[in-house]
PDB file of C-alpha atoms in Angstrom:
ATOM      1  CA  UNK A   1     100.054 105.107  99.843  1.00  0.00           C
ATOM      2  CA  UNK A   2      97.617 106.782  97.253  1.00  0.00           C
ATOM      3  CA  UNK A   3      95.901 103.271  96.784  1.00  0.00           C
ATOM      4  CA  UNK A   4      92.004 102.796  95.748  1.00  0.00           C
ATOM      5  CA  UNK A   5      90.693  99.401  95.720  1.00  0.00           C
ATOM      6  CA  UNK A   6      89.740  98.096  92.425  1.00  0.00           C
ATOM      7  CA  UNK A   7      85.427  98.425  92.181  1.00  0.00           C
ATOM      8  CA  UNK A   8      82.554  97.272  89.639  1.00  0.00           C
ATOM      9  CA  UNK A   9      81.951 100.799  87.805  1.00  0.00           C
ATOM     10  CA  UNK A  10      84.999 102.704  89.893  1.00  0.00           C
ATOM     11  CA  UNK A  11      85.807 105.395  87.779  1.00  0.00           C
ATOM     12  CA  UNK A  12      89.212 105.453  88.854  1.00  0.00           C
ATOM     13  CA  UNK A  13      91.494 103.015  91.040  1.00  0.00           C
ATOM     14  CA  UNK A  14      95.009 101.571  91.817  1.00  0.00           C
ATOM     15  CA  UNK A  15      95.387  99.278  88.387  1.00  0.00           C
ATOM     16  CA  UNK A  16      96.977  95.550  89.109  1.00  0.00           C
ATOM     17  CA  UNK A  17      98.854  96.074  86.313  1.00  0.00           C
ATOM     18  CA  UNK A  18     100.711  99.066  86.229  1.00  0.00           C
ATOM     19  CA  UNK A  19     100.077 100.134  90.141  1.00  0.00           C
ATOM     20  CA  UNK A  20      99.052 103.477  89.227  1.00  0.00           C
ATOM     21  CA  UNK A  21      95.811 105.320  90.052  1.00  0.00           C
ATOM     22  CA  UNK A  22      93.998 105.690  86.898  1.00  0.00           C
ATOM     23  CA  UNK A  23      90.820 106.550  85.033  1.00  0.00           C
ATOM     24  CA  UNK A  24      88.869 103.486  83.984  1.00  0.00           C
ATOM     25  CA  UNK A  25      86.448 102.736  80.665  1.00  0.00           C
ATOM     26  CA  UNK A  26      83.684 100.412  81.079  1.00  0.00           C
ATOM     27  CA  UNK A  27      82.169  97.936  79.550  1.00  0.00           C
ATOM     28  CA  UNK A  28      79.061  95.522  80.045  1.00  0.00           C
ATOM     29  CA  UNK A  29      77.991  92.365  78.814  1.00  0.00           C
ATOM     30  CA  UNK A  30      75.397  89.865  79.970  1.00  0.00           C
ATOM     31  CA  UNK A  31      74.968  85.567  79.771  1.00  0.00           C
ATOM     32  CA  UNK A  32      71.683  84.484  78.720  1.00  0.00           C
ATOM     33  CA  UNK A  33      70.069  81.052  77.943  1.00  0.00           C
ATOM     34  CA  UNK A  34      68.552  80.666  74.446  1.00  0.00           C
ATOM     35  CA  UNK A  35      65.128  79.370  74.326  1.00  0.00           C
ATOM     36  CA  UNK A  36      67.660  75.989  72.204  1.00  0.00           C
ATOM     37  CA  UNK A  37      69.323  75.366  75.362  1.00  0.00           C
ATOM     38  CA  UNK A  38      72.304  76.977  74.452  1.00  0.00           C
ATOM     39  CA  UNK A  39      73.915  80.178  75.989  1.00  0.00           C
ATOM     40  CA  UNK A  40      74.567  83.363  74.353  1.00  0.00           C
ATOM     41  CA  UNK A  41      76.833  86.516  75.026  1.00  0.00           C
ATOM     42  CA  UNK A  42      75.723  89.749  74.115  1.00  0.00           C
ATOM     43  CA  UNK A  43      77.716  93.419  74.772  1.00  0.00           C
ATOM     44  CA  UNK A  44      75.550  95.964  75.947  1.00  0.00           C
ATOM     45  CA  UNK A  45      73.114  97.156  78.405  1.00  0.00           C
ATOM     46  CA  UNK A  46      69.697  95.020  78.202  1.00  0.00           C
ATOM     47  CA  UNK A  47      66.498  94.908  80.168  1.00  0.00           C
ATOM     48  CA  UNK A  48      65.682  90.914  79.074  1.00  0.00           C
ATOM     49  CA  UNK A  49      66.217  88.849  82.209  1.00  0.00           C
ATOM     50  CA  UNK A  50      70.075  87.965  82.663  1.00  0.00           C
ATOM     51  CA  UNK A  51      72.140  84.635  84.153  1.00  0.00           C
ATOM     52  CA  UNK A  52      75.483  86.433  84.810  1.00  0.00           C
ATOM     53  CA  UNK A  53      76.554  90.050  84.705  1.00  0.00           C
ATOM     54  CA  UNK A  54      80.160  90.552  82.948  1.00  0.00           C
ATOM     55  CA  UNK A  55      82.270  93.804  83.453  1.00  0.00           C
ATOM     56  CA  UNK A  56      85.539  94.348  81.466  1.00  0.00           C
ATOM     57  CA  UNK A  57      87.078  97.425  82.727  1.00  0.00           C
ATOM     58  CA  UNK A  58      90.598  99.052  80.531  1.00  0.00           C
ATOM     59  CA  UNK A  59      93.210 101.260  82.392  1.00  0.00           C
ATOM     60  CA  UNK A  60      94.023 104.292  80.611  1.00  0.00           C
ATOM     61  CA  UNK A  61      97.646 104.282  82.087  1.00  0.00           C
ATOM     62  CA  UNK A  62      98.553 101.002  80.663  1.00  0.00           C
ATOM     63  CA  UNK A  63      95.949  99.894  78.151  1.00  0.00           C
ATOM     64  CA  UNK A  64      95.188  96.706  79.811  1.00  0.00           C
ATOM     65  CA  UNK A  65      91.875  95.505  80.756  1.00  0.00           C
ATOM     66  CA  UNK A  66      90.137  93.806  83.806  1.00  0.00           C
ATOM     67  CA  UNK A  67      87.396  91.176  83.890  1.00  0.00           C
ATOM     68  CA  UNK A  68      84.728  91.389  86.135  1.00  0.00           C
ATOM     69  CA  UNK A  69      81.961  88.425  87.025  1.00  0.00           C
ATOM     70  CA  UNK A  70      79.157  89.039  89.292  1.00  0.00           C
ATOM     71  CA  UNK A  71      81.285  92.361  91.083  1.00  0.00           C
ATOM     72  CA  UNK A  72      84.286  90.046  91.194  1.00  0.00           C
ATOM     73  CA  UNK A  73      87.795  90.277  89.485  1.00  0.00           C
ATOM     74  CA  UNK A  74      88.789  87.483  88.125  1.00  0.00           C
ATOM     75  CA  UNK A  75      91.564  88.496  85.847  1.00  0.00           C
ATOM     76  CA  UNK A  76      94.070  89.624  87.514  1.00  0.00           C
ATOM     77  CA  UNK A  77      93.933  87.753  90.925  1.00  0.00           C
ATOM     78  CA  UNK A  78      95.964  90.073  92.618  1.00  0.00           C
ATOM     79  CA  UNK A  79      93.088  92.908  92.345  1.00  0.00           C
ATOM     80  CA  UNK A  80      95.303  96.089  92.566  1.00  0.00           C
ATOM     81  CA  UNK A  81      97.491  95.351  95.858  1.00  0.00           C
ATOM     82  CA  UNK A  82     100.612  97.518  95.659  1.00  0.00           C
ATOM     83  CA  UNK A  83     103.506  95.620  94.943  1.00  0.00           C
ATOM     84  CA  UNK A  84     105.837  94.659  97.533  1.00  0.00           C
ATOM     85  CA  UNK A  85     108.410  97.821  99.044  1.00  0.00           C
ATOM     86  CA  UNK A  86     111.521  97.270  96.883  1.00  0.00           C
ATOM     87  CA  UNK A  87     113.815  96.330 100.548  1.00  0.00           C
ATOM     88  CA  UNK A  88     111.281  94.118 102.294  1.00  0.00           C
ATOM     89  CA  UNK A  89     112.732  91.484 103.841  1.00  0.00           C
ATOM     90  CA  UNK A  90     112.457  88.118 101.379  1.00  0.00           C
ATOM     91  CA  UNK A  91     110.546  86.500 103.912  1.00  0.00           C
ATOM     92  CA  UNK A  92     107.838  88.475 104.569  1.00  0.00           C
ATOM     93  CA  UNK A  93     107.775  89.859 100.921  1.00  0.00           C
ATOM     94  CA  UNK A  94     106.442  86.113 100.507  1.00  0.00           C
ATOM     95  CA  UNK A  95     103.978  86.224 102.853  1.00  0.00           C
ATOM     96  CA  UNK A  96     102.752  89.932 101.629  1.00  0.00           C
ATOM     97  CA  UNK A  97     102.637  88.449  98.032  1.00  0.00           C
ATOM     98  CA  UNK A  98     100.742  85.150  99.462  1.00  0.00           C
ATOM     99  CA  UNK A  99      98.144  87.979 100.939  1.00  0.00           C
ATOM    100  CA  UNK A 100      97.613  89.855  97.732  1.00  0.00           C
ATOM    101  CA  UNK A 101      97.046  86.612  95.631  1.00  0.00           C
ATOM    102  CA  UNK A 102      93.545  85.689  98.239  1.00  0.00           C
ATOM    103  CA  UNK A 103      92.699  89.363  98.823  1.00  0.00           C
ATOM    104  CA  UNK A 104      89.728  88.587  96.167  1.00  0.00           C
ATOM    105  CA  UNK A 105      88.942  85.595  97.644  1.00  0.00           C
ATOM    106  CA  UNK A 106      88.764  86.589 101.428  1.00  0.00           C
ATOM    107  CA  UNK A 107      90.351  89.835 102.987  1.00  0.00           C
ATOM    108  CA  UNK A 108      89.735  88.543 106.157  1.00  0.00           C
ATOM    109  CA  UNK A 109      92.668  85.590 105.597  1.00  0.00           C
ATOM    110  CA  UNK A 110      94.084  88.427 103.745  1.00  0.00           C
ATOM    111  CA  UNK A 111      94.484  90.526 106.692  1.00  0.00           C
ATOM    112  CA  UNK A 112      95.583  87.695 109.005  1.00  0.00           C
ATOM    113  CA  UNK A 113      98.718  87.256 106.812  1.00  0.00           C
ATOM    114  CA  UNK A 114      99.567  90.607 106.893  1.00  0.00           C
ATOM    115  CA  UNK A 115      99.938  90.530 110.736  1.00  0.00           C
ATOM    116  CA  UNK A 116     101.886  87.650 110.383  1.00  0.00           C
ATOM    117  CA  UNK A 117     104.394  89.491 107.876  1.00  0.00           C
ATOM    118  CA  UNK A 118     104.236  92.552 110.708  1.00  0.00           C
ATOM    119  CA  UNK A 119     105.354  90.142 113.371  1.00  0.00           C
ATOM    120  CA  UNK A 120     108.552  89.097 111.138  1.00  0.00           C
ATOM    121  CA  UNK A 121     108.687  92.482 110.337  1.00  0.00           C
ATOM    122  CA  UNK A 122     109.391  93.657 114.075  1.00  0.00           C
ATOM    123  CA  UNK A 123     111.034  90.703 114.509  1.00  0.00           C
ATOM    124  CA  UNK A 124     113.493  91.586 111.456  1.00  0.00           C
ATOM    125  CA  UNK A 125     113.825  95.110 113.043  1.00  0.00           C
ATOM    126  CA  UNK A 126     115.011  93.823 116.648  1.00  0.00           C
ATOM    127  CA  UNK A 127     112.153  92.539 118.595  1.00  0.00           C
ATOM    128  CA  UNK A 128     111.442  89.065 120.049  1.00  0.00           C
ATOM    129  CA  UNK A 129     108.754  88.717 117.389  1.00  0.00           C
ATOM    130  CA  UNK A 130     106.426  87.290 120.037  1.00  0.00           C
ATOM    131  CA  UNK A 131     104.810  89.772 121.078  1.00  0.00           C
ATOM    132  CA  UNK A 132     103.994  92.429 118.254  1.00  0.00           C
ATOM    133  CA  UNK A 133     102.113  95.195 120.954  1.00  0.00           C
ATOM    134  CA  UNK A 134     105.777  94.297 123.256  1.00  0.00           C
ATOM    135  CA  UNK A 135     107.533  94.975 119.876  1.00  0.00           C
ATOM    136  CA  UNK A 136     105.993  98.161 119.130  1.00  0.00           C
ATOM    137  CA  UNK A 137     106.574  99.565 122.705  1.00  0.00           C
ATOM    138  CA  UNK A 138     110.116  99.314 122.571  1.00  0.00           C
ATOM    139  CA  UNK A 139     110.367 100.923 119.833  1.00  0.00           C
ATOM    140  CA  UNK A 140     108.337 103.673 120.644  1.00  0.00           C
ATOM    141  CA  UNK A 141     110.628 104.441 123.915  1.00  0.00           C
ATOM    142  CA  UNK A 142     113.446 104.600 121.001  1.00  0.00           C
ATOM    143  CA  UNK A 143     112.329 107.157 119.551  1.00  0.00           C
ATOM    144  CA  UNK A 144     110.072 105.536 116.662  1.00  0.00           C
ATOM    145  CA  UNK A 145     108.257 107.915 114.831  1.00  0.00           C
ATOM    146  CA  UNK A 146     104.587 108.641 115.342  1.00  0.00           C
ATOM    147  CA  UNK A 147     103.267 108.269 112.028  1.00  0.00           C
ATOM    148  CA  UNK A 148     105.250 104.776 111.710  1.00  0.00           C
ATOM    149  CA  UNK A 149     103.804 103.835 115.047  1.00  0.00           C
ATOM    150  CA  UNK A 150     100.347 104.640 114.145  1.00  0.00           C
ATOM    151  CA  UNK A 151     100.842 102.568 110.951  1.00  0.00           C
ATOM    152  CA  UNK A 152     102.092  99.395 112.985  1.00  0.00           C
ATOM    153  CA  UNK A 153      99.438  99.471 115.134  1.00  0.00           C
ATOM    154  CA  UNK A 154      96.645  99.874 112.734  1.00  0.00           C
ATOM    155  CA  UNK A 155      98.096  96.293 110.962  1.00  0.00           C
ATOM    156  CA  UNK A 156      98.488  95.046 114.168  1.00  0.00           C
ATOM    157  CA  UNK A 157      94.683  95.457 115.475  1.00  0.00           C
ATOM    158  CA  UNK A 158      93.365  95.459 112.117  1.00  0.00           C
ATOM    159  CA  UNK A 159      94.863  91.581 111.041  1.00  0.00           C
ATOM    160  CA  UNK A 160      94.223  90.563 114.967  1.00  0.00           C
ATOM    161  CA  UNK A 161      90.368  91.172 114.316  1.00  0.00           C
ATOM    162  CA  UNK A 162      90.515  89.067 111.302  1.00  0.00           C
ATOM    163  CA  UNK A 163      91.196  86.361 113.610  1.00  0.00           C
ATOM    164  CA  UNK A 164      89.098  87.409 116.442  1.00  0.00           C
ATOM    165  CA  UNK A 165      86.172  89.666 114.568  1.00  0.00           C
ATOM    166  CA  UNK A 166      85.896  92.736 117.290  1.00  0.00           C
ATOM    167  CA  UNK A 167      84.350  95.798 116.060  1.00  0.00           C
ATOM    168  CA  UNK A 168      86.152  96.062 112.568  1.00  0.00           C
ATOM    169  CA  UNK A 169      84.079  94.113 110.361  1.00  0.00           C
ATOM    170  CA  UNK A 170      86.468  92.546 107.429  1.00  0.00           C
ATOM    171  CA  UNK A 171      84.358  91.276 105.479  1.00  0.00           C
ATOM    172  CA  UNK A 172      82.112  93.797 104.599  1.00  0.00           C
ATOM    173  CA  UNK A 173      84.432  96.375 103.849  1.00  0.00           C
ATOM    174  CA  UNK A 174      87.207  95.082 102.253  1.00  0.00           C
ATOM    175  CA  UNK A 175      88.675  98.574 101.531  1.00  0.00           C
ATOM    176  CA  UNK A 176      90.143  98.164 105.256  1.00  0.00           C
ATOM    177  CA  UNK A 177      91.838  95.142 104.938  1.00  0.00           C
ATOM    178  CA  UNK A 178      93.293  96.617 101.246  1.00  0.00           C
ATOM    179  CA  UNK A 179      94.836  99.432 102.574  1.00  0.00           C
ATOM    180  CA  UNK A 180      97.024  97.360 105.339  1.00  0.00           C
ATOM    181  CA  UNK A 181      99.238  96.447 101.966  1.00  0.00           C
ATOM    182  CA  UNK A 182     100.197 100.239 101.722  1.00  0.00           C
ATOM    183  CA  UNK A 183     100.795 101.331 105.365  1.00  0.00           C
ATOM    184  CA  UNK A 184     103.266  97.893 105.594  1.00  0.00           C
ATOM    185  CA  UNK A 185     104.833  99.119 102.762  1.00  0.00           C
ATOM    186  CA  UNK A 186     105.160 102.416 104.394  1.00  0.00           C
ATOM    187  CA  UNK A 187     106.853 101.055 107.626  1.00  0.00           C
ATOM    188  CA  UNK A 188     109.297  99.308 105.648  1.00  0.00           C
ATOM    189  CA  UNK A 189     110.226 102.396 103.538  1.00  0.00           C
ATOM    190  CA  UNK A 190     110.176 104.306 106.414  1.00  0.00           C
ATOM    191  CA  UNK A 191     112.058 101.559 109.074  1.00  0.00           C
ATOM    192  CA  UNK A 192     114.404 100.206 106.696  1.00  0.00           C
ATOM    193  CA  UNK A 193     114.746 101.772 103.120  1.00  0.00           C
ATOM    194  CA  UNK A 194     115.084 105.798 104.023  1.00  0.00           C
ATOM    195  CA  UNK A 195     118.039 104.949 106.904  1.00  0.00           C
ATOM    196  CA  UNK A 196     119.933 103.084 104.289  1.00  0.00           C
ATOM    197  CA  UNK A 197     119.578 105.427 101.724  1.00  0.00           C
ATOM    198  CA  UNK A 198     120.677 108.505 104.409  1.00  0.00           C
ATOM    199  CA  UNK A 199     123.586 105.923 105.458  1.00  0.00           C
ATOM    200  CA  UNK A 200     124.698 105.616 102.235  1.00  0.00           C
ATOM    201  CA  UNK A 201     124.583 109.485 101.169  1.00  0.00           C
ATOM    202  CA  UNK A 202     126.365 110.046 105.059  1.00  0.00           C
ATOM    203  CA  UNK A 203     129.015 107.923 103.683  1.00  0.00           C
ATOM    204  CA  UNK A 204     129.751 109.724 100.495  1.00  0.00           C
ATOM    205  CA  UNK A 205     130.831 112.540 102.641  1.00  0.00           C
ATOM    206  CA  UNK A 206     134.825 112.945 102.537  1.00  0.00           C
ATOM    207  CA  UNK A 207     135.989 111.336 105.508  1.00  0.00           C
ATOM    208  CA  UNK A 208     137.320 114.348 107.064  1.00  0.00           C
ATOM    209  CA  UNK A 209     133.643 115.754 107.387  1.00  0.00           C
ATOM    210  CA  UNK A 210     132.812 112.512 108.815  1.00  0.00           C
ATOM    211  CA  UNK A 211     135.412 112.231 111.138  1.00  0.00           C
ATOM    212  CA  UNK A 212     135.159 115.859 112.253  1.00  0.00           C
ATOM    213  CA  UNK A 213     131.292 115.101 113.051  1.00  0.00           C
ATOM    214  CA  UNK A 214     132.533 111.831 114.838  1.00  0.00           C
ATOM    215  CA  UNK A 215     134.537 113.978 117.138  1.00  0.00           C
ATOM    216  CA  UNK A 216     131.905 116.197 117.729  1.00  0.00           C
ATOM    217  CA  UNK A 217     129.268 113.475 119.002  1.00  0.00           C
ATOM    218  CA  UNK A 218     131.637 112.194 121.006  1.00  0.00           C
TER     219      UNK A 218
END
């Protein structure tokens, strides 16, 4: 969850390439028309009057670099979103990889799709899937964690207000709507990949151990 949303001049963020939070070196370069008609690039800071402002920053983790026009990345698309939890369900790793790939473009519809995933998500881990506040309830009077409740419901309200702008505003900040990526990532480490990893080292116990703490549940 330590995620920073890739920014013009950022000295450090959460690279697209490597998904690690790293130091940044910048570059500038401007587009100007010739006096001829035609257009010329030039690297470097300059006072003359500009078309188009180019940034091109390289991630000292991995080496690659980032293009930048007018404040927006254009290479890659998917702008930094942390990749997919390793156990989410295919389905809604689809729709959390169909989010990241318009984050850029509008984190708004970005957002939206993330609810969506969250209502397969509750619907994957036992709910109706209609109703994701319903959803979350029930598993709150099961004993869900706080911290995973808190992070359901902040997906929940947060992609609902994409849809029906309240007092969130989207748009404008789209550091919100970034970190919804991380937090559903979270609940599905914390909902579905850490009891299947505890199952699985419960089960490597010899069987009398098992059987003995069987009998005493019982």
């Amino acid at each position: 969850m330590n995620y920073i949303n890739p920014v013009v001049k950022l000295n450090s963020f959460t690279c697209p390439y490597c998904n690690t939070l790293a130091q940044q070196i910048w570059h500038e370069a401007t587009i100007r028309k010739h006096r001829s008609g035609d257009f010329m690039f030039e690297i470097g800071y300059s006072e003359m009057p500009t078309i188009d402002k180019i940034h091109i920053s390289t991630c000292q983790a991995c080496g690659e670099y980032h293009l930048w026009f007018n404040n927006s990345m254009i290479k890659p698309d998917s702008t930094g979103i942390p990749l997919p939890a390793q156990d989410m369900p295919e389905g809604i790793k689809l729709i959390y990889i169909e989010a990241s790939e318009i984050f850029s473009k509008s984190p708004r519809a970005s957002a939206a799709l993330l609810r969506l995933a969250l209502q397969h998500l509750c619907q994957h881990l036992g709910g109706d899937g209609k109703n994701i506040n319903d959803d979350i309830g029930k598993m709150v009077k099961n004993g869900l964690d706080v911290r995973v409740q808190k992070s359901l419901d902040v997906v929940r309200i947060t992609g609902n207000n994409a849809v029906h702008p309240g007092q969130l505003d989207i748009v404008d900040n789209s550091d919100i709507a970034a970190r919804l990526f991380g937090l559903l990532n979270f609940i599905v480490e914390a909902m579905i990949t850490q009891p299947k990893q505890i199952e699985a080292f419960f089960n490597e116990l010899p069987q009398g151990a098992r059987e003995a703490i069987e009998k005493r549940d019982a």
